[in-house]
Short mmCIF file of C-alpha atoms in Angstrom, two decimals:
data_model
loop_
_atom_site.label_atom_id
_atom_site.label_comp_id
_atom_site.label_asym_id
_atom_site.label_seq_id
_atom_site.Cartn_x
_atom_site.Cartn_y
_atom_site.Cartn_z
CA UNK A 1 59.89 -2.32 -12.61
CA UNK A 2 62.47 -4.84 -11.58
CA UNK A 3 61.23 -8.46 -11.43
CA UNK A 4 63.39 -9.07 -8.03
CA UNK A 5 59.98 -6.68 -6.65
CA UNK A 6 57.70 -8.98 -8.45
CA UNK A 7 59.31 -12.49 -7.91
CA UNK A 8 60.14 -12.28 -4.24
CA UNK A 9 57.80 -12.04 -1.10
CA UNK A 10 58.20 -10.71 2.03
CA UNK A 11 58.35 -14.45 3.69
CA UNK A 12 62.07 -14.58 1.97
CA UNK A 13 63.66 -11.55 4.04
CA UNK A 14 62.64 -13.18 7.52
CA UNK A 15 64.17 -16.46 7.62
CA UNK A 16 66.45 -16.09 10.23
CA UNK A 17 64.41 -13.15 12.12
CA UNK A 18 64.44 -13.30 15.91
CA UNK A 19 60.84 -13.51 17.23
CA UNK A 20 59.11 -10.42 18.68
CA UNK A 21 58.66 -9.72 22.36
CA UNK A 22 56.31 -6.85 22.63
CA UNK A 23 57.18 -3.76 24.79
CA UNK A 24 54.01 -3.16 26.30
CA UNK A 25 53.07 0.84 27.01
CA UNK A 26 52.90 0.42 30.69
CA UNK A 27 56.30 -0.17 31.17
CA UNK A 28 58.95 2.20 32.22
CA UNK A 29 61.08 4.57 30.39
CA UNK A 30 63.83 2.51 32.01
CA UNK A 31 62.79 -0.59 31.10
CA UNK A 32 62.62 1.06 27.11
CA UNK A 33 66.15 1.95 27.41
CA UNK A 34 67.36 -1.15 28.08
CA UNK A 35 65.16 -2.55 25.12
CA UNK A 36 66.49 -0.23 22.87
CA UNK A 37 70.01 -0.62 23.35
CA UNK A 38 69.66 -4.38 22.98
CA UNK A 39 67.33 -3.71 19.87
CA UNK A 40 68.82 -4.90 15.91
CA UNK A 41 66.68 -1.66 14.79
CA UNK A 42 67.37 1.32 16.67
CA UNK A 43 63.67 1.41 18.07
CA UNK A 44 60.49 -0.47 19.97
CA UNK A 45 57.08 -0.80 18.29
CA UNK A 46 54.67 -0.27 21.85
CA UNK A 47 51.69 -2.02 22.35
CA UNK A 48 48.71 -2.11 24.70
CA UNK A 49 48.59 -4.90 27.07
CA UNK A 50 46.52 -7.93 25.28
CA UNK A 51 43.12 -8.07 27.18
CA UNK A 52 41.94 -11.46 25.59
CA UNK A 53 42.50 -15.10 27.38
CA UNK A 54 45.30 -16.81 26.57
CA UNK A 55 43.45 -19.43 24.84
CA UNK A 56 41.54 -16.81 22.26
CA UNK A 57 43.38 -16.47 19.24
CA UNK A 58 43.91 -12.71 18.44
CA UNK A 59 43.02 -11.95 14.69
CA UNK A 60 44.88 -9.40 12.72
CA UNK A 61 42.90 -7.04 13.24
CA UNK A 62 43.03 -6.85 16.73
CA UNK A 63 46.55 -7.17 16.86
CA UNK A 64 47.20 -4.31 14.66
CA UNK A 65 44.63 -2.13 17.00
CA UNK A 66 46.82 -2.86 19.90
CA UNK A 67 49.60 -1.26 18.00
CA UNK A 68 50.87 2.37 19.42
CA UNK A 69 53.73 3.36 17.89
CA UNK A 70 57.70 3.17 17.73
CA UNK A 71 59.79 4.44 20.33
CA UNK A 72 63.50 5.57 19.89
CA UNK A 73 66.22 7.10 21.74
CA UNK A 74 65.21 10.60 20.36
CA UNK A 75 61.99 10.21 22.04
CA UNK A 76 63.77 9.27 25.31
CA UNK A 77 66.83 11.75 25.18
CA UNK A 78 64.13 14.51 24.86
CA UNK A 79 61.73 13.32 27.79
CA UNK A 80 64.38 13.35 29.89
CA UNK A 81 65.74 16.59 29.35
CA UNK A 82 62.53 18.20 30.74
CA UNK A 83 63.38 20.43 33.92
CA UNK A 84 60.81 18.10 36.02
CA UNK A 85 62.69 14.93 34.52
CA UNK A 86 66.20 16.58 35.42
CA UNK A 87 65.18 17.67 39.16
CA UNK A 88 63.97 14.12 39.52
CA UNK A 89 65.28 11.75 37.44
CA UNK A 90 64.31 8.45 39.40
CA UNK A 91 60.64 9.47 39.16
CA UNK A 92 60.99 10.26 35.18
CA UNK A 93 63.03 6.59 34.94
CA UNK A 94 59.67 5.29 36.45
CA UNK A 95 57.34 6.70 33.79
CA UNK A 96 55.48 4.49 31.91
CA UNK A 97 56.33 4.69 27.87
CA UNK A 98 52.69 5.60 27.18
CA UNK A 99 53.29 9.10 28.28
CA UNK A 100 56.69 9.09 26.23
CA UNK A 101 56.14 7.29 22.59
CA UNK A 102 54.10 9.44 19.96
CA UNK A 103 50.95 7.13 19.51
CA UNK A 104 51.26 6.63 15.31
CA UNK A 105 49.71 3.34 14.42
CA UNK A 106 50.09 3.97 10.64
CA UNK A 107 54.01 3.01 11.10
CA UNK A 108 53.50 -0.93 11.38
CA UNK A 109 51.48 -3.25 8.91
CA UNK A 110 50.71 -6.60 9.46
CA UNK A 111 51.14 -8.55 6.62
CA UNK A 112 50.90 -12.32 5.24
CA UNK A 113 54.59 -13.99 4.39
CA UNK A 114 53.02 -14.38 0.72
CA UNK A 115 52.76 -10.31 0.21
CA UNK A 116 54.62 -9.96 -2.63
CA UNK A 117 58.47 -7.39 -1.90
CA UNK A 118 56.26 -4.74 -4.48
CA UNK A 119 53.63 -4.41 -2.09
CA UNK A 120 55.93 -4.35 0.85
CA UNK A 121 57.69 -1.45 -0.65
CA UNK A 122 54.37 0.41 -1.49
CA UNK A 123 53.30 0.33 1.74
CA UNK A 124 56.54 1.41 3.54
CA UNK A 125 56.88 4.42 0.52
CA UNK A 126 53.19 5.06 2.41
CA UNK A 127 55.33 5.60 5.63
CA UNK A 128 54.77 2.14 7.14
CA UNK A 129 58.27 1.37 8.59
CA UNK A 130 57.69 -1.75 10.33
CA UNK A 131 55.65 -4.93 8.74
CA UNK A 132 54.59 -7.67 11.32
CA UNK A 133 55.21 -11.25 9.97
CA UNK A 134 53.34 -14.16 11.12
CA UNK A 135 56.59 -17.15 12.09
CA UNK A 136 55.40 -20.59 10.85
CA UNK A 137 56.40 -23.97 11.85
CA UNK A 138 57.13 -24.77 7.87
CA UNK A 139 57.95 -21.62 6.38
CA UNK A 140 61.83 -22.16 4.58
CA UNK A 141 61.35 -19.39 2.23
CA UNK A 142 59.35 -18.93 -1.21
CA UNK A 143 61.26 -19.67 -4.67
CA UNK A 144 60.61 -18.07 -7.12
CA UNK A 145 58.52 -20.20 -9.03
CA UNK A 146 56.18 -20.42 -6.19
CA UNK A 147 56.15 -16.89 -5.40
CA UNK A 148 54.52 -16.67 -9.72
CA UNK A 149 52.27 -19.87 -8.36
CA UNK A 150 51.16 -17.67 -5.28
CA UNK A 151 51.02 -14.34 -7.23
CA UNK A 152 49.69 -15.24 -10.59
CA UNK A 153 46.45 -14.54 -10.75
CA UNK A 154 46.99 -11.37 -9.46
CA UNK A 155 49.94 -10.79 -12.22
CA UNK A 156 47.93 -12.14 -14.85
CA UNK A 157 44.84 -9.40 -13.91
CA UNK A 158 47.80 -6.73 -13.26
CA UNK A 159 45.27 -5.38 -11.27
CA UNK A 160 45.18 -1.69 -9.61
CA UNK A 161 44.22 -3.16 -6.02
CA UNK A 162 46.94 -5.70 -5.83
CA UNK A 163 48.23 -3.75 -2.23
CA UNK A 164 44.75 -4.64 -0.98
CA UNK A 165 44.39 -8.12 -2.33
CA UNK A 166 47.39 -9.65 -1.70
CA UNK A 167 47.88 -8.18 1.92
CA UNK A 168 44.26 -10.31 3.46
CA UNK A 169 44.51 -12.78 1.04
CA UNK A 170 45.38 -15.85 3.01
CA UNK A 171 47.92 -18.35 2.41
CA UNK A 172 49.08 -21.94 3.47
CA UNK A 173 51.64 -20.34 5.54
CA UNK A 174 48.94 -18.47 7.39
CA UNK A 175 47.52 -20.98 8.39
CA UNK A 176 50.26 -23.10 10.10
CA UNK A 177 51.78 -20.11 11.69
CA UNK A 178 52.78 -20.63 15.00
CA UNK A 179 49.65 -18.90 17.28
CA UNK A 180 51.23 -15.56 18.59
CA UNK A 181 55.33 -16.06 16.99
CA UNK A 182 55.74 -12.89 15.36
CA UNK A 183 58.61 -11.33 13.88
CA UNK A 184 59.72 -7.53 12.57
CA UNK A 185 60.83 -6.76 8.76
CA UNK A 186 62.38 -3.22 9.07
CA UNK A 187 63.78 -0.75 6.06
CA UNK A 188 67.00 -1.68 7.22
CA UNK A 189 66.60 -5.26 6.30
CA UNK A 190 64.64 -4.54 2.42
CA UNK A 191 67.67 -2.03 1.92
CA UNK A 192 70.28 -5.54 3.12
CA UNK A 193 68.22 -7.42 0.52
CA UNK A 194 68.57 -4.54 -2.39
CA UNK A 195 71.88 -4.16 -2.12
CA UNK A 196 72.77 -8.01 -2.81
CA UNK A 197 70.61 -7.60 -6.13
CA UNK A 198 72.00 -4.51 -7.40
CA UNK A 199 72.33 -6.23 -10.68
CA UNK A 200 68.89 -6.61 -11.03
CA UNK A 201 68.08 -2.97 -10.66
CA UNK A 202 70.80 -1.53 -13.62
CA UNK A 203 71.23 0.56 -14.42
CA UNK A 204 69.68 2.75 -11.07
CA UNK A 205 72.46 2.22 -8.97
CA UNK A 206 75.38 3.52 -10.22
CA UNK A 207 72.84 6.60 -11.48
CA UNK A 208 73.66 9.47 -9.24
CA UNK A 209 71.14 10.42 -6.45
CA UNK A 210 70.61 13.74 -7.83
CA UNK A 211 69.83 12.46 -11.22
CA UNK A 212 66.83 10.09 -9.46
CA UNK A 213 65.56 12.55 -7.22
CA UNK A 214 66.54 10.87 -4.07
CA UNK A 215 67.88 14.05 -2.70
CA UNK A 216 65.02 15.46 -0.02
CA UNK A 217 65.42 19.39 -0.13
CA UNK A 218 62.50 19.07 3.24
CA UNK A 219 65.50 18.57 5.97
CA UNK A 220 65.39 19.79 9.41
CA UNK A 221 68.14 22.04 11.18
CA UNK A 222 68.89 23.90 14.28
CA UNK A 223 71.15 26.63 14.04
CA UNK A 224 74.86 25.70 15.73
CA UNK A 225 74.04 28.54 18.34
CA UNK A 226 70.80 27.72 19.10
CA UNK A 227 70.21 25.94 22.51
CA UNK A 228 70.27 22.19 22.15
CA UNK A 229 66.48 22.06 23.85
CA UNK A 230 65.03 23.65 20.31
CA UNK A 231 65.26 20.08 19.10
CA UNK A 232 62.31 19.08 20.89
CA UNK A 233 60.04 21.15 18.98
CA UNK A 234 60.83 20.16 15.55
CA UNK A 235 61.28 16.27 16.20
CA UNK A 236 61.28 14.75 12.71
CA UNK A 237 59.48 11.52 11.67
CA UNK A 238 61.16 10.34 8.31
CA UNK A 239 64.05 10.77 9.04
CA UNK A 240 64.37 11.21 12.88
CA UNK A 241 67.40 14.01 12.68
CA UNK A 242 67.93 17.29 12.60
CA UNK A 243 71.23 18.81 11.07
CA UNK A 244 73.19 21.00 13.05
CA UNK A 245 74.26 23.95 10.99
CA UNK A 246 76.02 26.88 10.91
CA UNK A 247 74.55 29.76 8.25
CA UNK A 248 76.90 31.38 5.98
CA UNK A 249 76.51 35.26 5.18
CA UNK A 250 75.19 34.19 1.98
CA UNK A 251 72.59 31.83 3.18
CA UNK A 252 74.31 28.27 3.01
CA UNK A 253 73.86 26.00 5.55
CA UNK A 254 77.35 24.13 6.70
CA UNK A 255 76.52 21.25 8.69
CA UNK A 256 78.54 20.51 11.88
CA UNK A 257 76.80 17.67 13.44
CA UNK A 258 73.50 16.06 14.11
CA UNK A 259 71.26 15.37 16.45
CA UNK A 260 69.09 11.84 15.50
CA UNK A 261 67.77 8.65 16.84
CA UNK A 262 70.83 6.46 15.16
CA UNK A 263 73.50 9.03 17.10
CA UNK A 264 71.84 8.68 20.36
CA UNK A 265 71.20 4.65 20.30
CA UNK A 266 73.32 3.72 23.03
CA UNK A 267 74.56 6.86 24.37
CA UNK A 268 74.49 7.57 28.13
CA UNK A 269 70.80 8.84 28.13
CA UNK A 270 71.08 11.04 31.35
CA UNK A 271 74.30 12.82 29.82
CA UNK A 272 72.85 13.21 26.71
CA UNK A 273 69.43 14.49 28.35
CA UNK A 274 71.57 17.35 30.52
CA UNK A 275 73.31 18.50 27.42
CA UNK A 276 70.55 18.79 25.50
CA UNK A 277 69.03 20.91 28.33
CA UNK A 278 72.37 23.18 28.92
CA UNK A 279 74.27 23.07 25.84
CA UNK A 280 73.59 24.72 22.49
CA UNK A 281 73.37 22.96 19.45
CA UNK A 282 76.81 22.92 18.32
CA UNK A 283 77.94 21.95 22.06
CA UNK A 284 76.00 19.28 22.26
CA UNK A 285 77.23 18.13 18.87
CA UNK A 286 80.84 18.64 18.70
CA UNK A 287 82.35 18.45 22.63
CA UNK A 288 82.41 20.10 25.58
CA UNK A 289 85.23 19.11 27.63
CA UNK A 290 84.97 18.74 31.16
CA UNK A 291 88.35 20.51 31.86
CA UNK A 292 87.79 23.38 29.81
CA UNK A 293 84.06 24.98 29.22
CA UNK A 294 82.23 28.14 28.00
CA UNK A 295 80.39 27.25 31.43
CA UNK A 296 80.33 25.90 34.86
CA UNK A 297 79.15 22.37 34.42
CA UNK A 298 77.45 20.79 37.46
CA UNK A 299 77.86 17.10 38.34
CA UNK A 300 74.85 15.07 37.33
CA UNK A 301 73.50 12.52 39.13
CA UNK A 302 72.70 9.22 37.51
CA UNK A 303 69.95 6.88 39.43
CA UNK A 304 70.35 3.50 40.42
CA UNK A 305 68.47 1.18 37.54
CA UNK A 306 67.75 -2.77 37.34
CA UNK A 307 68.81 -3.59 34.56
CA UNK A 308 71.98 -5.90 33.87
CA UNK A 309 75.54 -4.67 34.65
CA UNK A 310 76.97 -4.37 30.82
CA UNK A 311 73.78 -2.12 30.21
CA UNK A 312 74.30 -0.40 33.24
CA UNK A 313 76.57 3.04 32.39
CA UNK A 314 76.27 2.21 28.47
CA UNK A 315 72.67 3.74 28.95
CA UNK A 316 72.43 6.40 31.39
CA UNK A 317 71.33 3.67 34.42
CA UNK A 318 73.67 3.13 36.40
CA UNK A 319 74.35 2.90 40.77
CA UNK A 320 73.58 5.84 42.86
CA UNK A 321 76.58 8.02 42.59
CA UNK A 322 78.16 12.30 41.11
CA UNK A 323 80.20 12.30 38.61
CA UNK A 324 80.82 15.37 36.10
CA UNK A 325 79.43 15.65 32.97
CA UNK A 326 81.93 15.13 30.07
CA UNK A 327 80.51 15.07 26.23
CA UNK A 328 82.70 11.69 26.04
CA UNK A 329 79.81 9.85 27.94
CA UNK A 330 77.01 10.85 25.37
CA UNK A 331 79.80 9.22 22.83
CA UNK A 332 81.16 12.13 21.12
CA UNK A 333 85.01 13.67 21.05
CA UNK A 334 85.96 16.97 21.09
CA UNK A 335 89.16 19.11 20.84
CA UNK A 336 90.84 20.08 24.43
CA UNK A 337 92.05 23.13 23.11
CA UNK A 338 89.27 25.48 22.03
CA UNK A 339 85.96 25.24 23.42
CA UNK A 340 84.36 27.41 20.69
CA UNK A 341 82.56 25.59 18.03
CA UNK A 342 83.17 28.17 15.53
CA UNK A 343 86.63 27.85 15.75
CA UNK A 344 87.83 25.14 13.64
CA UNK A 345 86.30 22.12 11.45
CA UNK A 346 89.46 20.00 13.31
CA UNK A 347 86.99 20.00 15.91
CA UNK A 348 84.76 17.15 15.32
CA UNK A 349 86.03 13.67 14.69
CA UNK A 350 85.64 10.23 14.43
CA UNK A 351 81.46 9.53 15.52
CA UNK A 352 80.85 13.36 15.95
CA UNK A 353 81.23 13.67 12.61
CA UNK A 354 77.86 13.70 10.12
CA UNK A 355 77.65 10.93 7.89
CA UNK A 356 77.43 12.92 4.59
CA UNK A 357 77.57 12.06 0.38
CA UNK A 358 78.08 14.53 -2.27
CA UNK A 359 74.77 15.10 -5.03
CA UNK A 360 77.16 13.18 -7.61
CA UNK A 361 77.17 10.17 -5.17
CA UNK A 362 75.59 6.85 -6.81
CA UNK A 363 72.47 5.67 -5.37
CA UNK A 364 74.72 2.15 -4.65
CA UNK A 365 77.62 4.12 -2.89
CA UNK A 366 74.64 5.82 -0.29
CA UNK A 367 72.93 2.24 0.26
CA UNK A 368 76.14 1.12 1.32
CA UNK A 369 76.85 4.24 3.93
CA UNK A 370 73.78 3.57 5.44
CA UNK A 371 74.29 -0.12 5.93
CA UNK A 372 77.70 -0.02 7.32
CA UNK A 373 77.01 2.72 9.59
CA UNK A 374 73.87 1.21 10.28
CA UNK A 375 71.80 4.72 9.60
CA UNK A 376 68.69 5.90 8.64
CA UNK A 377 69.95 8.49 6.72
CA UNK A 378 72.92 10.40 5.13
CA UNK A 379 73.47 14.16 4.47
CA UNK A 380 74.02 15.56 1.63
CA UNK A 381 76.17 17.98 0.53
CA UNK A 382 77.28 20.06 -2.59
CA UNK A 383 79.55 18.19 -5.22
CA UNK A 384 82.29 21.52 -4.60
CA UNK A 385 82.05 21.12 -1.14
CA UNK A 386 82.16 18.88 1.82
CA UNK A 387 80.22 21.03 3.93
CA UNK A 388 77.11 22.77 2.40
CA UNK A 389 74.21 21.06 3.35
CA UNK A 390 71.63 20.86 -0.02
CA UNK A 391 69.61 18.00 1.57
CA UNK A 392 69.20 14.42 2.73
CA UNK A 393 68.46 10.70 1.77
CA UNK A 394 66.62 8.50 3.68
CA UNK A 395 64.82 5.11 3.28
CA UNK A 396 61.92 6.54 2.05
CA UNK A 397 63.67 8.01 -0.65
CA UNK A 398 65.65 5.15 -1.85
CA UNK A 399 62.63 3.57 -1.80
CA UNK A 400 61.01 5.88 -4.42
CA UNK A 401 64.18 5.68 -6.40
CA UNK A 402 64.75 1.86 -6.92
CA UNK A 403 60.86 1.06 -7.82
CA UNK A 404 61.14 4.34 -10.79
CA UNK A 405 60.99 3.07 -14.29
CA UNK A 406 64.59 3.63 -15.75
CA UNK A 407 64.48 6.20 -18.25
CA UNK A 408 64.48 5.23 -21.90
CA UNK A 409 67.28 4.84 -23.71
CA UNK A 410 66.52 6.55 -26.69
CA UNK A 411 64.28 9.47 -27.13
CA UNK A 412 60.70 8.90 -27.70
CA UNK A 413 60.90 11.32 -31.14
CA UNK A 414 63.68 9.55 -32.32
CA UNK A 415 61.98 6.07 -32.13
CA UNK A 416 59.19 7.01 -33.97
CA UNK A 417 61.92 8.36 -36.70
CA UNK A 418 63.01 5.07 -36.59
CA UNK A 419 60.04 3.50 -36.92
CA UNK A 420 59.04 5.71 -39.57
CA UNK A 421 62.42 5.24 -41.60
CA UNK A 422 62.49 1.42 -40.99
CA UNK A 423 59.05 1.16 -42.46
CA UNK A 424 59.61 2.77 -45.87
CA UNK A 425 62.64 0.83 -46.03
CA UNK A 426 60.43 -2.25 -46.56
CA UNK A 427 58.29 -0.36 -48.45
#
């Protein structure tokens, strides 16, 4: 186990963290779209309204009750694409996000800034993917001697509870936090942190992904033909994408595009919601142009919303007006001279194209993919090809892969030869 896991704490990645505003679950879808376009992370954690006065002080556990899960633009791109969400779409903009967001409390921990980074990365490997940090008025950061001072008894024990322990045990921190300043640690920001240590962890990152076992064989697809609207059946958790593929007469699956949370961020959410309700698949994922299509495309309308101007179009709100769809607005390009998806792999460009690796790719080359495309996951392909999907990597799975014990060295057999030989030597 790297000592960067044991000699850091979870108060050292948060310095600098904006404070939390919660996103309460009676507010509206369009409220949520506005929040998640001007989110650092992609999605909301959604709470129930606090009930207590202001002046009660809210323990942990209370707060971490109120908890209801994360929202995303998956979540939202798929609401709205329901034919009563379509035929009305200022009603659906109006629907409060409890009848949207998938109630998962399990995906946000609250934790003390002491908890050591090894517990932190248990937990999220558990499929926590948000921890809740109390803000304190003198909190500048743990060194790492006092992280050992904080930590050592538990160290010292090398107990088999330490997740338990050191998560309630309370600190000095604790208890001058600031009553009700909050902020978010995300996978995003642990993977930031790993990759400006990648000394530390030699020799795992330049081992290949396939050698650690990062690849996950467990992905989930919808055929390129499909209709776009299958999506909302097999929503994925960890990640949240599906590949679009097309499948070869011998069984590969060659992926095309995707459809995920990251990709639809801060797309136009109405757009995207119509395509995903008229298009198929590979449509919705490589272009339709407005000038030339398979089908008669409508105009959509797209309600009048009240939230700022620069938010306005860049998320589906916008003023009352018809205007005809184009795959541009959900963000994607396309080729003006062949509608067919099949047709050529010229097609998709630029952000239409899936963020992929090959199974020889180094574990440090994928951390880096992710963070400059700021994704949650990439694709992976075969080492002979650029195009046959085998699997993908996500957070969790670098996660697994950084906290394995490097393999030995030398064999275990030949050690004890040496042993053996070294010892009747002196003998």
């Amino acid at each position: 186990m790297a000592s960067v896991f044991i000699y850091h704490v979870v108060g050292d990645l948060t310095v600098g963290k904006p404070e939390l505003v919660e996103f309460v679950e009676t507010d509206t879808v369009e409220s949520a779209i506005a929040a998640i376009g001007e989110s650092t992370e992609g999605g909301i954690p959604v709470w129930k309204r606090r009930l207590l006065p202001g002046s009660v002080v809210e323990s942990a556990e209370m707060r971490q009750q109120r908890f209801v899960g994360i929202l995303d633009s998956l979540d939202i791109v798929t609401f709205l694409a329901r034919s009563e969400c379509l035929q009305d779409q200022e009603r659906a903009m109006k629907t409060p996000v409890s009848e949207v967001v998938f109630p998962n409390g399990s995906l946000l921990r609250l934790v003390d800034p002491g908890t050591r980074l090894i517990d932190a990365l248990e937990m999220m490997k558990q499929g926590v993917k948000r921890l809740l940090v109390p803000k304190s008025t003198v909190w500048r950061g743990m060194s790492k001697r006092f992280s050992i001072l904080y930590n050592g008894k538990w160290l010292k024990n090398n107990s088999s509870n330490n997740l338990a322990v050191n998560t309630s045990r309370p600190s000095s921190s604790s208890t001058t936090s600031i009553r009700d300043k909050f902020c978010c640690l995300s996978r995003e920001d642990i993977l930031r942190f790993l990759i400006g240590c990648l000394g530390a962890l030699a020799p795992l990152p330049l081992s290949s992904i396939s050698s650690l076992g990062a690849v996950n064989p467990n992905y989930s697809s919808v055929d390129a033909s499909s209709p776009a609207i299958e999506v909302t059946g097999k929503r994925p958790q960890d990640p949240r994408a599906l590949a679009v593929v097309e499948n070869s007469p011998d069984g590969e699956h060659k992926i095309i595009g995707e459809i995920s949370a990251s990709r639809l961020w801060k797309c136009d959410y109405v757009a995207a919601a119509w395509a995903l309700a008229n298009l198929s698949a590979g449509q919705f994922v490589m272009g339709v142009e407005d000038n030339v299509t398979p089908r008669s495309l409508p105009e959509i309308q797209v309600n009048n919303s009240k939230v700022g101007p620069s938010n306005s179009m860049a998320n589906g709100v916008g003023s009352n007006r018809q205007r005809k769809f184009s795959s541009r607005s959900i963000g994607f390009f396309s080729n003006p001279t062949s509608p067919s998806f099949g047709a050529s792999r010229s097609m998709y460009r630029g952000r239409s194209a899936p963020l992929t690796c090959k199974v020889t790719s180094s574990l440090a080359a994928v951390m880096a993919q992710m963070l400059s495309h700021r994704a949650t996951h990439v694709w992976v392909t075969e080492s002979e090809s650029e195009d046959v999907l085998v699997g993908v990597v996500g957070y969790g799975d670098i996660l697994l892969a950084v906290t394995k014990q490097p393999p030995p060295s030398i064999p275990l057999n030949r050690s004890v030869e040496g042993l053996a030989l070294a010892s009747e030597i002196q003998s």
